[in-house]
PDB file of C-alpha atoms in Angstrom:
ATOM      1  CA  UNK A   1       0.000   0.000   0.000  1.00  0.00           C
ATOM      2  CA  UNK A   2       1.158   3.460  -0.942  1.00  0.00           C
ATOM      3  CA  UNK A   3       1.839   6.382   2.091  1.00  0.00           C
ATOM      4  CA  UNK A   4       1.176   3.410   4.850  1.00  0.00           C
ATOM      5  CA  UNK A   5       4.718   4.024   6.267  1.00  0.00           C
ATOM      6  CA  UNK A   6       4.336   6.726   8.942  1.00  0.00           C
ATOM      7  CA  UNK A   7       7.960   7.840   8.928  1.00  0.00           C
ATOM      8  CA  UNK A   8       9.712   9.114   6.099  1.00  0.00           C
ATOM      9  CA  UNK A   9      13.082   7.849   4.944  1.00  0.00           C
ATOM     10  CA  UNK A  10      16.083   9.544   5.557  1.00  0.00           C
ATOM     11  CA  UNK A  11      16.444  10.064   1.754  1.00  0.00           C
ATOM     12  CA  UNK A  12      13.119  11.941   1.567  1.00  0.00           C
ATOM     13  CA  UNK A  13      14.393  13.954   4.682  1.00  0.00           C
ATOM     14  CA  UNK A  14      17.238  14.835   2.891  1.00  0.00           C
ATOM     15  CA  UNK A  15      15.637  15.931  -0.262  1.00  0.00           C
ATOM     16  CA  UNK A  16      13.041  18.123   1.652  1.00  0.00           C
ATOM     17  CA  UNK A  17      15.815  19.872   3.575  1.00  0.00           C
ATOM     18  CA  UNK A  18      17.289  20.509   0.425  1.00  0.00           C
ATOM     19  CA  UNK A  19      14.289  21.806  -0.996  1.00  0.00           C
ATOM     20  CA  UNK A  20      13.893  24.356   2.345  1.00  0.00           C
ATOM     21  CA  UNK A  21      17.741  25.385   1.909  1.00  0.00           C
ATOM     22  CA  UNK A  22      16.590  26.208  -1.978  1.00  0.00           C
ATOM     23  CA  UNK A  23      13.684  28.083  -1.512  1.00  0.00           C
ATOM     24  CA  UNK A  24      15.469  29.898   2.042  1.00  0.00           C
ATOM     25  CA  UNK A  25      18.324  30.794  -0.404  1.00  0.00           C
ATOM     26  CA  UNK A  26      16.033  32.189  -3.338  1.00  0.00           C
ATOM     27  CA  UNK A  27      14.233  34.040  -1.121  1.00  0.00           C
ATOM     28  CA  UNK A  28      16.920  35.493   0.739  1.00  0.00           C
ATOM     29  CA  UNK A  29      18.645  36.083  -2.631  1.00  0.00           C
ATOM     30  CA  UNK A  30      15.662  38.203  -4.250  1.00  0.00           C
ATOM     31  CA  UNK A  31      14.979  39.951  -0.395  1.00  0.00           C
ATOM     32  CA  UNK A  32      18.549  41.446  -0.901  1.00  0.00           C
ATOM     33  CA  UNK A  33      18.196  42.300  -4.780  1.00  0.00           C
ATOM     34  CA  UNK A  34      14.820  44.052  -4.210  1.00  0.00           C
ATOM     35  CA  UNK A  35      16.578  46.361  -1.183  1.00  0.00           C
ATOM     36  CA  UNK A  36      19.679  46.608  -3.456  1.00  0.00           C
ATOM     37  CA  UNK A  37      17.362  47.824  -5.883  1.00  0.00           C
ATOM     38  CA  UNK A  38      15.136  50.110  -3.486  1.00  0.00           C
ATOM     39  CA  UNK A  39      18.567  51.825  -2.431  1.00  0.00           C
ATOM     40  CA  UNK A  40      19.741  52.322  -5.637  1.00  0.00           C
ATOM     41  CA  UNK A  41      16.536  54.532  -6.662  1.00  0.00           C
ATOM     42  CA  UNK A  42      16.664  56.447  -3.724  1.00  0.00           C
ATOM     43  CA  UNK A  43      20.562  57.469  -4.191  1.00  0.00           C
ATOM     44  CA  UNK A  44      19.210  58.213  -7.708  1.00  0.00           C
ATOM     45  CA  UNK A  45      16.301  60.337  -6.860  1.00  0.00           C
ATOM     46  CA  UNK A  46      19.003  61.742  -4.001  1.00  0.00           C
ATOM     47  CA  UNK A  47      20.864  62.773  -6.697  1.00  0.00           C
ATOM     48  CA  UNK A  48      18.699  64.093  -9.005  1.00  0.00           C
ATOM     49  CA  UNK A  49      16.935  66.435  -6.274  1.00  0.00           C
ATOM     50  CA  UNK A  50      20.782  67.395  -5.576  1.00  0.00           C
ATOM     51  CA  UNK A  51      21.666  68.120  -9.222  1.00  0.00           C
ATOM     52  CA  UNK A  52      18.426  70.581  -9.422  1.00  0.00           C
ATOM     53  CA  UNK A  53      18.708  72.777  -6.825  1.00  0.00           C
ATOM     54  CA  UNK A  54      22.811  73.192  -7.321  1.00  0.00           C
ATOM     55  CA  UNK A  55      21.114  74.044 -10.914  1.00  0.00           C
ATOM     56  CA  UNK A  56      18.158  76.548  -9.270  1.00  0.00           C
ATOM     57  CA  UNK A  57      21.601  77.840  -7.079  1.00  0.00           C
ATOM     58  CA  UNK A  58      23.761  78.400 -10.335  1.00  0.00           C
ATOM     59  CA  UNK A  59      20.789  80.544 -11.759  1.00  0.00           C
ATOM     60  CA  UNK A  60      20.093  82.327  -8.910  1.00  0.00           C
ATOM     61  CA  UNK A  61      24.091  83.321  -8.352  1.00  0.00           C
ATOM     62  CA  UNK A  62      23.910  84.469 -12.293  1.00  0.00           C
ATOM     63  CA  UNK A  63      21.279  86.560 -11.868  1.00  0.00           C
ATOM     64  CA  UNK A  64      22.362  88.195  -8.986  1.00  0.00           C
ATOM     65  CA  UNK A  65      25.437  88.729 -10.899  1.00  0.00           C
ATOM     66  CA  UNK A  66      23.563  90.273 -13.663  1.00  0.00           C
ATOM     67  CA  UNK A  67      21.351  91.945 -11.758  1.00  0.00           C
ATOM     68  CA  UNK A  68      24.384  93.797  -9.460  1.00  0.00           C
ATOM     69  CA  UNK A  69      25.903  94.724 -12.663  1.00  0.00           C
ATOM     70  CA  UNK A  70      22.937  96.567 -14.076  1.00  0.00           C
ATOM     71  CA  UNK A  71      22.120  98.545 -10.718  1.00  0.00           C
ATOM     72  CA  UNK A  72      26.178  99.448 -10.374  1.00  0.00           C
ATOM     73  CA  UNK A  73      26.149 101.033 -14.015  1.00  0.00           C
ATOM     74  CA  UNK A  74      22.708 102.957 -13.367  1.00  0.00           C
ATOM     75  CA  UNK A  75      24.587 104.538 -10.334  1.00  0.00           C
ATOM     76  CA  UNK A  76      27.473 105.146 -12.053  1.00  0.00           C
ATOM     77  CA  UNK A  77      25.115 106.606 -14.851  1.00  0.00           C
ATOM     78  CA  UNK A  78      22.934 108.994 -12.310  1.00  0.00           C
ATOM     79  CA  UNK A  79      26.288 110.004 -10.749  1.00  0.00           C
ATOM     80  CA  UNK A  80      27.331 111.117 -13.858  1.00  0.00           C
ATOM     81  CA  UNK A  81      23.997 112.609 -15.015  1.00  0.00           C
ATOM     82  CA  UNK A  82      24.218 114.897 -11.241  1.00  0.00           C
ATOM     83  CA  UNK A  83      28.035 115.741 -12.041  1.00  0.00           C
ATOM     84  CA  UNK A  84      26.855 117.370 -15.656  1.00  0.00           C
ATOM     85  CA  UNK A  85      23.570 119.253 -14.458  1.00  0.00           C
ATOM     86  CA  UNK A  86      25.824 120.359 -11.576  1.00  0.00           C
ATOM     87  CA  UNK A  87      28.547 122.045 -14.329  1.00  0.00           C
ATOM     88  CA  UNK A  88      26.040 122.825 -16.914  1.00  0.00           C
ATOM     89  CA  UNK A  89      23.391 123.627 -15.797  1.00  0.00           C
ATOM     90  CA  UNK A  90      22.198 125.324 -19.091  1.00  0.00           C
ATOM     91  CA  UNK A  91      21.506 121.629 -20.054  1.00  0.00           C
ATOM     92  CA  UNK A  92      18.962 120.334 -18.032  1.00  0.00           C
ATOM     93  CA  UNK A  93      16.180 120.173 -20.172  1.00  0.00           C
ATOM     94  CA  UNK A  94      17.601 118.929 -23.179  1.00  0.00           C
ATOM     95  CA  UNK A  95      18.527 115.243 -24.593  1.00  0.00           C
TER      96      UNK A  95
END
């Protein structure tokens, strides 16, 4: 009769414990590949959010730049507009 032994062989032990050590292994294998993988998206998006705001900083540092240039010449200009209407004062009205 089939399955009337109550105890298992130590051959079909064997090959179960195999079969656990197998599937304990895959599993453990694709556990670490999925937080490899988890880590690897965050140090990605990590460095992406990096990469735009040294971007947004490189903008904003240009346009100061550009911006500190412009209001340094329109001083310069208006200092120079108040030195002429100071010595000609004749001049004032015209372009």
């Amino acid at each position: 009769m089939v399955g009337a032994d109550s105890r298992p062989g130590w051959p079909a032990s064997l090959g179960l414990a195999a079969w656990l050590l197998v599937l304990g292994t895959v599993s453990e294998v694709m556990r670490t590949r999925r937080e490899r993988a988890v880590e690897i998206w965050r140090t990605r998006a990590e460095e992406s959010r990096r990469g735009r705001a040294k971007e947004r900083l490189r903008i904003a540092q240009e346009l100061h730049d550009v911006l500190a240039h412009n209001i340094s010449l329109i001083n310069v200009q208006a200092g120079v507009a108040l030195h002429l209407m100071d010595e000609q004062p004749s001049r004032r009205g015209r372009r």
